[in-house]
GROMACS .gro file of C-alpha atoms in nm:
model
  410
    1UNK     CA    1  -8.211  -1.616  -3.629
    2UNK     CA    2  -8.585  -1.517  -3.637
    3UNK     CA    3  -8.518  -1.370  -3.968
    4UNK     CA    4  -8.377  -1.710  -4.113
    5UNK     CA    5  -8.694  -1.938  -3.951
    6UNK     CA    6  -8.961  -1.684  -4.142
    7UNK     CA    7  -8.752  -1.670  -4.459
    8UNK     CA    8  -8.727  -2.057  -4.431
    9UNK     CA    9  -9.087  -2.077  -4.315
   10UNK     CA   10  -9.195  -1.870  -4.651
   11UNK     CA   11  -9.001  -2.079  -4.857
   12UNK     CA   12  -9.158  -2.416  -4.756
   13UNK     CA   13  -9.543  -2.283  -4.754
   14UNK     CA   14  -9.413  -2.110  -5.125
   15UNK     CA   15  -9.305  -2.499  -5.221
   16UNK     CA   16  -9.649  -2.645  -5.096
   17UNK     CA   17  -9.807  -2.376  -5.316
   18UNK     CA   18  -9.644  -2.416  -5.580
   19UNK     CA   19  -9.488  -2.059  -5.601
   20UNK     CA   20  -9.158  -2.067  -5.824
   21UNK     CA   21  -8.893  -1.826  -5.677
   22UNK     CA   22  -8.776  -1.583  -5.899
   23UNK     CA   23  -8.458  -1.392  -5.818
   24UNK     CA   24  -8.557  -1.027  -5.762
   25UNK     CA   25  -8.193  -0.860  -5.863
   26UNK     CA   26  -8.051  -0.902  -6.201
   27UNK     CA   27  -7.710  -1.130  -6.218
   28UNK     CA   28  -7.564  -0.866  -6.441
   29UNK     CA   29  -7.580  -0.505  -6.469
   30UNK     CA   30  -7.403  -0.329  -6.820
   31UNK     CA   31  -7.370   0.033  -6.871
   32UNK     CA   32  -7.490   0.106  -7.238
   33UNK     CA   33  -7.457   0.497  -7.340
   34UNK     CA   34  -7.636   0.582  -7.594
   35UNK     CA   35  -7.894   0.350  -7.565
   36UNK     CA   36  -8.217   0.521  -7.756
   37UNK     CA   37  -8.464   0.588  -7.544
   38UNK     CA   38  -8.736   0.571  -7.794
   39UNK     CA   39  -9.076   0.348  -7.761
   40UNK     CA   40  -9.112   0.278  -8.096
   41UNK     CA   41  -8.738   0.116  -8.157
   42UNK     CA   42  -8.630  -0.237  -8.102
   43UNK     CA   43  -8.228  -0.232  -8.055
   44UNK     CA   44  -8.169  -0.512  -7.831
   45UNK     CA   45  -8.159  -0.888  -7.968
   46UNK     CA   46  -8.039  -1.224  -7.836
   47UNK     CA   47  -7.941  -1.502  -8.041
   48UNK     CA   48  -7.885  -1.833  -8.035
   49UNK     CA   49  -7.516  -1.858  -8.009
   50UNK     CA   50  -7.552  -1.638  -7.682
   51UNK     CA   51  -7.460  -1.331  -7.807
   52UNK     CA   52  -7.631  -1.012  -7.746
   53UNK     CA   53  -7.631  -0.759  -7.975
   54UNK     CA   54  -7.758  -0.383  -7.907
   55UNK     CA   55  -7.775  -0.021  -8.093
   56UNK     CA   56  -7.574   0.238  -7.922
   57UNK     CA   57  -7.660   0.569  -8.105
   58UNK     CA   58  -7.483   0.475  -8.503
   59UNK     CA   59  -7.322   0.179  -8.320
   60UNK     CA   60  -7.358  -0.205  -8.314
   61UNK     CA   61  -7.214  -0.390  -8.040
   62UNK     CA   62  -7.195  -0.761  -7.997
   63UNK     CA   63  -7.155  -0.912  -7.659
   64UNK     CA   64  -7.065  -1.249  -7.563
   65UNK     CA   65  -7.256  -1.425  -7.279
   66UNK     CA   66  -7.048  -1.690  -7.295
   67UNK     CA   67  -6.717  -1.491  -7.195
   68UNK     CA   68  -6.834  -1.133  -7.197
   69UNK     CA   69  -6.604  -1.054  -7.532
   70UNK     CA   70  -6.749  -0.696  -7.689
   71UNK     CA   71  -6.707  -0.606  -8.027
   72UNK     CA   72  -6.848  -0.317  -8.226
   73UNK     CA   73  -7.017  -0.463  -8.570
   74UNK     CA   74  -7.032  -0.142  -8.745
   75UNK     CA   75  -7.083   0.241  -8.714
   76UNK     CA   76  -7.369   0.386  -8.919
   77UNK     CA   77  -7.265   0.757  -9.066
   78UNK     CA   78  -7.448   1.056  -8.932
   79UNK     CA   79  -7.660   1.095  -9.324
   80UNK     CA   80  -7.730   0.699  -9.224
   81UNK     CA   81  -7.801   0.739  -8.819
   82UNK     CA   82  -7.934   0.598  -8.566
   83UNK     CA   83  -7.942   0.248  -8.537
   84UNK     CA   84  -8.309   0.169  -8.526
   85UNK     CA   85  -8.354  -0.195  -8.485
   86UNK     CA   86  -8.102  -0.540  -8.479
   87UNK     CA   87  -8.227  -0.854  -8.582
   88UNK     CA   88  -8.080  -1.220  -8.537
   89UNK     CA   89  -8.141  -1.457  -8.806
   90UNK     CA   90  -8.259  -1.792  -8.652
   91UNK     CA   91  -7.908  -1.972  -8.644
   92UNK     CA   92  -7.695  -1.596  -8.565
   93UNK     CA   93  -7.504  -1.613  -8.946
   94UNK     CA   94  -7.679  -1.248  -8.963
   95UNK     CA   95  -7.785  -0.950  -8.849
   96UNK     CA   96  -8.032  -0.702  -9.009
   97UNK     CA   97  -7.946  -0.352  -8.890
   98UNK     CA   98  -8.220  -0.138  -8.947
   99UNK     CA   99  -8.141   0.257  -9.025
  100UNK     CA  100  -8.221   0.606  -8.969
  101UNK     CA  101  -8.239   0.685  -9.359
  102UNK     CA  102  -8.440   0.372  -9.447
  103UNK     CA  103  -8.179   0.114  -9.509
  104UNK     CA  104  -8.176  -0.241  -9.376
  105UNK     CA  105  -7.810  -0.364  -9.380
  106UNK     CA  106  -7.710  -0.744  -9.343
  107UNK     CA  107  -7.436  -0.851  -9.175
  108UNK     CA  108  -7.235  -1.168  -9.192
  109UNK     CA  109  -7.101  -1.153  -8.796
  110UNK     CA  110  -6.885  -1.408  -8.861
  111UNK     CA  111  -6.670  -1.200  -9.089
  112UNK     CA  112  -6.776  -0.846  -8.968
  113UNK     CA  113  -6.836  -0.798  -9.310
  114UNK     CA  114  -7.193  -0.639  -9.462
  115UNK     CA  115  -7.355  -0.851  -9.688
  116UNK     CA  116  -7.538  -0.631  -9.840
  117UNK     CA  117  -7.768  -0.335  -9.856
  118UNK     CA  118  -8.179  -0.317  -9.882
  119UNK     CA  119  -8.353  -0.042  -9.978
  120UNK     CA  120  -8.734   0.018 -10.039
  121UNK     CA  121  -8.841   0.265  -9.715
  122UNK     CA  122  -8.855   0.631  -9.674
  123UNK     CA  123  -8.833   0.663  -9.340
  124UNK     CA  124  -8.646   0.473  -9.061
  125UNK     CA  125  -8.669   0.110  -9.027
  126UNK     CA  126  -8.764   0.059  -8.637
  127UNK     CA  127  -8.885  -0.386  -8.686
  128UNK     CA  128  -8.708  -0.630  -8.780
  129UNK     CA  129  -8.830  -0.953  -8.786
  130UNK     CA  130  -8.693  -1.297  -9.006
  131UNK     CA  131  -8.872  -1.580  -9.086
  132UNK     CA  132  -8.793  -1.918  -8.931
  133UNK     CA  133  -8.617  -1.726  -8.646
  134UNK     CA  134  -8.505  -1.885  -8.285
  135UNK     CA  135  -8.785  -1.700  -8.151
  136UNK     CA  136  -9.053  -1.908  -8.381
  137UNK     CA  137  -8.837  -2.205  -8.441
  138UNK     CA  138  -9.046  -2.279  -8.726
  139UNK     CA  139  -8.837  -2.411  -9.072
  140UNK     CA  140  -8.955  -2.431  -9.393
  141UNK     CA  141  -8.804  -2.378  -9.779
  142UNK     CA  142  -8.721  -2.024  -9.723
  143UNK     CA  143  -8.439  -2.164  -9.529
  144UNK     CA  144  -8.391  -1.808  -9.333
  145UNK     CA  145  -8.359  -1.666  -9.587
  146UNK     CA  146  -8.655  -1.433  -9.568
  147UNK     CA  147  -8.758  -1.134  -9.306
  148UNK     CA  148  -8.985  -0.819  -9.287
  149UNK     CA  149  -8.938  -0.500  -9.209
  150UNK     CA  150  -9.118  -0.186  -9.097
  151UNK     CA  151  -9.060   0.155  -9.118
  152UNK     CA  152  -9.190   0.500  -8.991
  153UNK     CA  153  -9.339   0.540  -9.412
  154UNK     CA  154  -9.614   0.316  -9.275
  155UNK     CA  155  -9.535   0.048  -9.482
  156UNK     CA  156  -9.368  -0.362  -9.438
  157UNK     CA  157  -9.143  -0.508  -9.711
  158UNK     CA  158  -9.124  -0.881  -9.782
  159UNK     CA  159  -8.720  -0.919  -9.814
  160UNK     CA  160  -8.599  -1.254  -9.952
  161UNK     CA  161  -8.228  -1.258  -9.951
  162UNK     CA  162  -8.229  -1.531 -10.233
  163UNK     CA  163  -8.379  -1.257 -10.476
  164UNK     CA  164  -8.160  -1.009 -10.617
  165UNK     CA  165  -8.422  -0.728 -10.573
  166UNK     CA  166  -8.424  -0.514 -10.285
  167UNK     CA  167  -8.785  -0.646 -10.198
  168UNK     CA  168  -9.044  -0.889 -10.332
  169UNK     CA  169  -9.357  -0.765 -10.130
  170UNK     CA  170  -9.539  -0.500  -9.986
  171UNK     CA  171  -9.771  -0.500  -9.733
  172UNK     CA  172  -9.965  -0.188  -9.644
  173UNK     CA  173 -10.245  -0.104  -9.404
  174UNK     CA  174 -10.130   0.078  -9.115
  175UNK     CA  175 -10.182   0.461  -9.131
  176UNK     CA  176  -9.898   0.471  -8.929
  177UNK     CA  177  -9.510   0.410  -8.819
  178UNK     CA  178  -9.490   0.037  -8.788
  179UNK     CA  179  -9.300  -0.082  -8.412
  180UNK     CA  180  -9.358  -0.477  -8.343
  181UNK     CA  181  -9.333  -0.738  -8.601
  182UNK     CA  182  -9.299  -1.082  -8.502
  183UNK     CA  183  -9.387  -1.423  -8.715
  184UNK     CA  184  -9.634  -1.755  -8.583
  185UNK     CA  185  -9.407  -2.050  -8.474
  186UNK     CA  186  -9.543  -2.189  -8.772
  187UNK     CA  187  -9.458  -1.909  -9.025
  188UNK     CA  188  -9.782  -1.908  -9.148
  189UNK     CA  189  -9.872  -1.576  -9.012
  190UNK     CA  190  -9.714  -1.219  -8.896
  191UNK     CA  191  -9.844  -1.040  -8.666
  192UNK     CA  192  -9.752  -0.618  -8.748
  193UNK     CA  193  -9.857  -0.342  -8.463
  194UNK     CA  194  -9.841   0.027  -8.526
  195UNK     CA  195  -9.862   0.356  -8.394
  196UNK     CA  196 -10.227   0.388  -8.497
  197UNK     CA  197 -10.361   0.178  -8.219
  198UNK     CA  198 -10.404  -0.154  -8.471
  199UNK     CA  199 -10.271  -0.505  -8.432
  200UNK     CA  200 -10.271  -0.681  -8.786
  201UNK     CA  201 -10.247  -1.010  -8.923
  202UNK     CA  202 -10.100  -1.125  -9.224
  203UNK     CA  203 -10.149  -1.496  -9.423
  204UNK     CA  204  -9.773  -1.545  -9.487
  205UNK     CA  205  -9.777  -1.828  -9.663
  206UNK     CA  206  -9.567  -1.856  -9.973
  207UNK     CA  207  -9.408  -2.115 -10.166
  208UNK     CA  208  -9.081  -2.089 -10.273
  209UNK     CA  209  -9.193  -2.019 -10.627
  210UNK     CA  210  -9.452  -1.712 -10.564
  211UNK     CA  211  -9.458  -1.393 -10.377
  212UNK     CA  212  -9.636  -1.214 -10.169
  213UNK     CA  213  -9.695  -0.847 -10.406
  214UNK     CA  214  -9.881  -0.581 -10.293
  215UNK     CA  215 -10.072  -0.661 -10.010
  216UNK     CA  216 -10.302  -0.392  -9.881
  217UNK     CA  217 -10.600  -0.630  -9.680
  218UNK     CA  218 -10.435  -0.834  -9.338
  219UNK     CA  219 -10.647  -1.148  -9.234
  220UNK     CA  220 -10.730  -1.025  -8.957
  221UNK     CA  221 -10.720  -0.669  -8.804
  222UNK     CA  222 -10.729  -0.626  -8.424
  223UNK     CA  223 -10.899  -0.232  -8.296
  224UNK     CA  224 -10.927  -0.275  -7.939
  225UNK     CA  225 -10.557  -0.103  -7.817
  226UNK     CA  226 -10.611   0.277  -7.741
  227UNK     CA  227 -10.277   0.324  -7.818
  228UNK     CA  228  -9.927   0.226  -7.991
  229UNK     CA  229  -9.915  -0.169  -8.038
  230UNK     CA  230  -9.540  -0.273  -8.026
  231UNK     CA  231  -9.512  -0.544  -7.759
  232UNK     CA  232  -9.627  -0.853  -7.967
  233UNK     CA  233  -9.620  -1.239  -7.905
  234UNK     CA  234  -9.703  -1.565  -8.003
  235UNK     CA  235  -9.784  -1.840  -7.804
  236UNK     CA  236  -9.519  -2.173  -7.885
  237UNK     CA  237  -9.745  -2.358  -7.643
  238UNK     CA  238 -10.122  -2.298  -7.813
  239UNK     CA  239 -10.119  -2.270  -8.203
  240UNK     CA  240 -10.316  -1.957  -8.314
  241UNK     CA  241 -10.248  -1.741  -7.964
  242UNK     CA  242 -10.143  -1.425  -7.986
  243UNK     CA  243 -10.049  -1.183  -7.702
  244UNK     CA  244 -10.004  -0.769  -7.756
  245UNK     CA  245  -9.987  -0.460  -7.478
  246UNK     CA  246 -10.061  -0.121  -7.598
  247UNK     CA  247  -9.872   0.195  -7.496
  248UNK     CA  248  -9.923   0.471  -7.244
  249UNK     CA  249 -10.302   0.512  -7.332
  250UNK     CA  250 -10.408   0.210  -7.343
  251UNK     CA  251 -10.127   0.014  -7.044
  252UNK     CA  252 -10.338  -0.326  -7.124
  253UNK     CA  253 -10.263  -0.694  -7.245
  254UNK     CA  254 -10.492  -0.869  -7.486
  255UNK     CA  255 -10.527  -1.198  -7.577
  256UNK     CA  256 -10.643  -1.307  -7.927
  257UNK     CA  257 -10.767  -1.609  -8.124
  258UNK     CA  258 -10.629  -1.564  -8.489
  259UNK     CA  259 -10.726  -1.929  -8.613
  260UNK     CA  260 -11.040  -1.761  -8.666
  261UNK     CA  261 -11.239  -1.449  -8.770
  262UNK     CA  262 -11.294  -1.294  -8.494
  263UNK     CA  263 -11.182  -0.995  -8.413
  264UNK     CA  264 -11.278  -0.944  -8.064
  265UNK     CA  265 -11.023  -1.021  -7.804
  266UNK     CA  266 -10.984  -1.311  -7.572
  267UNK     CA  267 -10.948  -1.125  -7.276
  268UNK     CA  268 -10.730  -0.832  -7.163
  269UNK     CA  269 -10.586  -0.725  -6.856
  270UNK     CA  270 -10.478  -0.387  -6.748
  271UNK     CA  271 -10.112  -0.367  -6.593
  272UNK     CA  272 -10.126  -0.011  -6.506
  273UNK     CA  273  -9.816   0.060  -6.707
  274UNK     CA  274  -9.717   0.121  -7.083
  275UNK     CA  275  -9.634  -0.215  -7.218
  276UNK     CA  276  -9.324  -0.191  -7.403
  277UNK     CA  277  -9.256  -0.559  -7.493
  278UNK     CA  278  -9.383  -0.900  -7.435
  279UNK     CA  279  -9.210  -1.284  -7.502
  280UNK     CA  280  -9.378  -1.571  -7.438
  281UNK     CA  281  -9.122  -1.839  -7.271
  282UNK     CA  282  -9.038  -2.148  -7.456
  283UNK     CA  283  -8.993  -2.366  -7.110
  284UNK     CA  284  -9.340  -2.320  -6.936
  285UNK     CA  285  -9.680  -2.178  -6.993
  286UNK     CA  286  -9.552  -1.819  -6.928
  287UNK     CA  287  -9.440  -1.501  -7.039
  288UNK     CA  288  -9.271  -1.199  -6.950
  289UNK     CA  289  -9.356  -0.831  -7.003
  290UNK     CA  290  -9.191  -0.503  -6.927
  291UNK     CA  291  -9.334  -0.175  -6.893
  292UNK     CA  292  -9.267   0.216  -6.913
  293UNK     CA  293  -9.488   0.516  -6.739
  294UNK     CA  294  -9.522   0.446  -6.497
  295UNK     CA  295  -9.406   0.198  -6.301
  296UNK     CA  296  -9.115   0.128  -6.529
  297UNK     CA  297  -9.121  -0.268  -6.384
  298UNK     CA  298  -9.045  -0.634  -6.529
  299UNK     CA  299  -9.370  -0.835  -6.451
  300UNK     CA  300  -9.347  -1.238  -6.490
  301UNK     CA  301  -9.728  -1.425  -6.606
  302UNK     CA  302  -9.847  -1.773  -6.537
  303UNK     CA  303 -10.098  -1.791  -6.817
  304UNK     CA  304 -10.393  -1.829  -6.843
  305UNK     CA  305 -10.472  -1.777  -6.439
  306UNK     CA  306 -10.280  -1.433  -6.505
  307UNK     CA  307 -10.122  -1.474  -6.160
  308UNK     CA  308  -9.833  -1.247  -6.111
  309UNK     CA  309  -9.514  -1.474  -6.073
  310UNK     CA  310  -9.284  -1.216  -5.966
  311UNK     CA  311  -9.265  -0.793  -6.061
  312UNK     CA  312  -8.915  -0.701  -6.133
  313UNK     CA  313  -8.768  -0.337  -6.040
  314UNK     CA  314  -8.459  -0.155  -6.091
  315UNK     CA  315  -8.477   0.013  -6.410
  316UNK     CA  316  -8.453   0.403  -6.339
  317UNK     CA  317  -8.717   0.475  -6.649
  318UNK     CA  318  -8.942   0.269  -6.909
  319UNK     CA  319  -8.759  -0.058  -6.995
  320UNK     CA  320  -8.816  -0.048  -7.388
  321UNK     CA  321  -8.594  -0.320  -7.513
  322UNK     CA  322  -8.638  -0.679  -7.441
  323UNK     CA  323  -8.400  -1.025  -7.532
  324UNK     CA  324  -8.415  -1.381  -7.397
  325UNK     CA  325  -8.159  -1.627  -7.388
  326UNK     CA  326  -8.094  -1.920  -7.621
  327UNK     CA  327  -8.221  -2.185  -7.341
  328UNK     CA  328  -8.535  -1.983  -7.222
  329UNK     CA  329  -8.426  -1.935  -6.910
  330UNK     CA  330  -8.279  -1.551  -6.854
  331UNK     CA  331  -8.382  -1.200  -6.998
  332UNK     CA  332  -8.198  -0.890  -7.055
  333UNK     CA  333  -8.382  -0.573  -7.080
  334UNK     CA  334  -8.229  -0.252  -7.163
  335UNK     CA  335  -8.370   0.125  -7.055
  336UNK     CA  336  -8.383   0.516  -7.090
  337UNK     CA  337  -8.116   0.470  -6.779
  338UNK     CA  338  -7.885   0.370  -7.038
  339UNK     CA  339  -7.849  -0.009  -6.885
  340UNK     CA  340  -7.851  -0.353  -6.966
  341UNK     CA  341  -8.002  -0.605  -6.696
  342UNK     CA  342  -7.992  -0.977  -6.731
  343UNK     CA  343  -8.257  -1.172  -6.506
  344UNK     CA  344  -8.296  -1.510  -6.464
  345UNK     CA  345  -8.688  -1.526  -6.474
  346UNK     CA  346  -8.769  -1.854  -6.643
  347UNK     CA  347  -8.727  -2.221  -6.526
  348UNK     CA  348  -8.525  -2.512  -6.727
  349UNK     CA  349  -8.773  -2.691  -6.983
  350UNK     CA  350  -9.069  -2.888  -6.821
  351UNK     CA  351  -9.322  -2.865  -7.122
  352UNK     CA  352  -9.286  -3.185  -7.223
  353UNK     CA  353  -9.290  -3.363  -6.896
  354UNK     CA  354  -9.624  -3.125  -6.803
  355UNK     CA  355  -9.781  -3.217  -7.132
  356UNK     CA  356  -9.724  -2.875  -7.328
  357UNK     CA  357  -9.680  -2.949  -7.709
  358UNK     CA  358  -9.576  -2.622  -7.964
  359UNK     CA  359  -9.789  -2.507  -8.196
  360UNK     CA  360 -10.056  -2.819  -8.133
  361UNK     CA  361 -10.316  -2.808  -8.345
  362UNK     CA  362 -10.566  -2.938  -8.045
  363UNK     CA  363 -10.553  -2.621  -7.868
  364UNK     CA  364 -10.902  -2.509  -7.802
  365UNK     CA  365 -10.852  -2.133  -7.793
  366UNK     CA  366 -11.181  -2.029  -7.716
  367UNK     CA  367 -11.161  -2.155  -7.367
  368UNK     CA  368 -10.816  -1.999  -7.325
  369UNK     CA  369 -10.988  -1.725  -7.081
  370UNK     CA  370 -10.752  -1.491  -6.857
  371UNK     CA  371 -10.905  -1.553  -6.508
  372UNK     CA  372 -10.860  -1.153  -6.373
  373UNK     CA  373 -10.789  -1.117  -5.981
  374UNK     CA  374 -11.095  -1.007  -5.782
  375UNK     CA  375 -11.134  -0.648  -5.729
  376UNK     CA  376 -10.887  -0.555  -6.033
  377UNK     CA  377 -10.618  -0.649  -5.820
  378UNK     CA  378 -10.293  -0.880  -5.902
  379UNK     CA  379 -10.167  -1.182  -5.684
  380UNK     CA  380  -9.904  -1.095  -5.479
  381UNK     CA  381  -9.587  -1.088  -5.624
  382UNK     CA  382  -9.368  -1.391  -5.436
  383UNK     CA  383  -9.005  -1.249  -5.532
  384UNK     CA  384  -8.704  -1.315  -5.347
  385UNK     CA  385  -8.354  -1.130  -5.318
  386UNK     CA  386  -8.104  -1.314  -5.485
  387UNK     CA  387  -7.808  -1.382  -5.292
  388UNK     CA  388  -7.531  -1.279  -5.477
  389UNK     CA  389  -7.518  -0.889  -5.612
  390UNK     CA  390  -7.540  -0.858  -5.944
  391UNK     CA  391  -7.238  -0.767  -6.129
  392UNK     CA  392  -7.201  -0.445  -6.260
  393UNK     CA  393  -6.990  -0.342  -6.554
  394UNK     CA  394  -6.916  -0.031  -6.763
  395UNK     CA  395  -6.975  -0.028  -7.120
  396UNK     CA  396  -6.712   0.241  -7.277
  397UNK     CA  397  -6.542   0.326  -7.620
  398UNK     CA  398  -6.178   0.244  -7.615
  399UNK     CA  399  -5.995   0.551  -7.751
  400UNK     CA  400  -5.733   0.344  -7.921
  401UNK     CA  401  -5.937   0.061  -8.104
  402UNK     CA  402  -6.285   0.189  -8.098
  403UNK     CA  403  -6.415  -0.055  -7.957
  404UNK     CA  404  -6.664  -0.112  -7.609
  405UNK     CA  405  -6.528  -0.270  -7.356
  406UNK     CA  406  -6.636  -0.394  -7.067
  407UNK     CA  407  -6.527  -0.264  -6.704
  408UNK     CA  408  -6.576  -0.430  -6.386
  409UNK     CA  409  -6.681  -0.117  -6.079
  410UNK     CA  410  -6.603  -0.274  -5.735
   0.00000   0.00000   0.00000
């Protein structure tokens, strides 16, 4: 009885605060063998028809939120291994599968059919990211029709699916293996990190009747990371914000201004951890990030106070791979343990009601400071157990169709 007055107790003085609860325990819990353990890979993606898909080894599996349905896509050959990186397109018609040999395949889902194959890299294609995508929600006359892609050669290629040429672009600056590409909500802009340390920024803006070419000199070009940049995101809530976390060396967050020329960061916070992905939430001012060595947690931002909303464990290592859900509102993250967890870490859409507007053009960046807790250290966490377990299932190859299924362990 004590127990139940202090949890209640907490609860109210949390409410007067204005502390959001945040369910410490996933809801869901898959088994996923095979899943690379590799920082600079991307092979988990949500889209917007609430399916997940994921890279297991040369496999693509698709899994249904909606009724938990798995089907395997395709299975790369061992001359074309590993998957490297999944993409949704913005409305989930397609799926760029990125390859060990230097492919990117598209795939009509739909049909489980390929669409077709592009070539243009030399190495393996570890980022995938397509224009006018859920993430951005951005539309213009490209019409989805047109992604990037980077590879371990160093190098991104401007794919147009409209063109009959394997690529109509190249842009090259990093001196080495390209991990995070993501566009601006607007699609004026990619932002491209890299294994040497730099964040870059591209002008992507094309009409419908030019192309990009060779592009060898980014906007804007971002040193301060002292190490791999790969967790990268844009802000739908201030136009021109852009948030990255650097690797093992490095373990911080930056914020930057790219509606300008400055190249000197906002502010920056150190986590403690290697960053391995970020994603700004589409509901409220926040954002999520997840993190390897050491600490291998989920941490949840209010920005810009930088308050810690809630810090997220279970992962048994670094929790590389990173999707959210159609409406905002739930994560799943995917780990060197070979699991999937889904979290509900986000709540239903208040921007409008608390005065956030996408991409507005009113944003004054340069007051967009990161207010850092006194004496380096972070707000208390305020998590709560959820209370219902989360469910766990087993992810396994069917002998007789080939396909993963999913088992429910009691």
């Amino acid at each position: 009885r004590g127990e139940q007055q202090r949890a209640l107790t907490q609860s109210v003085l949390a409410s007067k605060r204005g502390v959001r609860r945040v369910a410490r325990a996933p809801f869901k819990v898959l088994d996923a063998p095979s899943l690379g353990d590799d920082f600079y890979l991307n092979l988990l993606d949500w889209s917007s028809s609430n399916v997940v898909a994921v890279a297991l080894g040369n496999a693509v599996y698709l899994w249904s939120a909606a009724n938990g349905q798995v089907t395997q896509l395709t299975e790369l050959s061992e001359e074309s291994g590993p998957v490297c990186s999944v993409a949704w397109s913005g409305d989930a018609s397609q799926l760029a599968v990125g390859t060990g040999n230097g492919t990117l395949q598209l795939w009509d889902v739909e049909r489980s059919s390929k669409i077709r194959t592009l070539r243009g890299h030399r190495l393996r294609v570890g980022a995938v990211a397509w224009k006018c995508s859920r993430s951005t929600g951005g539309m213009n006359d490209s019409n989805g029709s047109v992604l990037m892609s980077g590879s371990r050669d160093r190098n991104m290629l401007w794919r147009d699916t409209r063109s009959n040429r394997d690529f109509v672009g190249v842009f090259a600056a990093h001196r080495q293996e390209v991990c995070g590409l993501r566009w601006a909500p607007d699609d004026s802009q990619i932002a491209s990190g890299g294994n040497d340390n730099r964040l870059l920024v591209w002008d992507t803006r094309y009409s419908s009747s030019t192309e990009p070419g060779v592009q060898s000199t980014p906007r804007l070009e971002f040193k301060e990371h002292e190490a791999a940049v790969k967790a990268i995101s844009w802000s739908p809530h201030q136009r021109g914000l852009l948030v990255s976390g650097g690797g093992t060396a490095d373990r911080t967050i930056r914020f930057w201004n790219t509606l300008t020329s400055g190249t000197s960061s906002l502010s920056s916070i150190d986590t403690g951890s290697q960053v391995c992905n970020i994603a700004w939430s589409t509901t409220v001012n926040e954002f999520v990030s997840t993190h390897g060595y050491s600490q291998n947690q989920i941490i949840v931002w209010r920005y810009p106070s930088m308050d810690k909303i809630a810090t997220l464990t279970g992962h048994a290592s670094r929790v590389l791979h990173l999707g959210i859900s159609p409406t905002g509102e739930s994560i799943v993250t995917g780990a060197g343990d070979e699991t999937l967890r889904f979290w509900s870490v986000f709540p239903v859409s208040t921007r409008h009601s608390r005065g956030f507007h996408p991409t507005s053009s009113s944003s004054n960046l340069s007051t967009a400071t990161v207010q850092a807790p006194n004496n380096s250290q972070f707000a208390p966490s305020h998590n709560h157990s959820s209370s219902n377990p989360a469910t766990r299932s087993n992810w396994q190859v069917s002998p007789s169709s080939s396909l993963l299924r999913a088992r429910t362990i009691r």
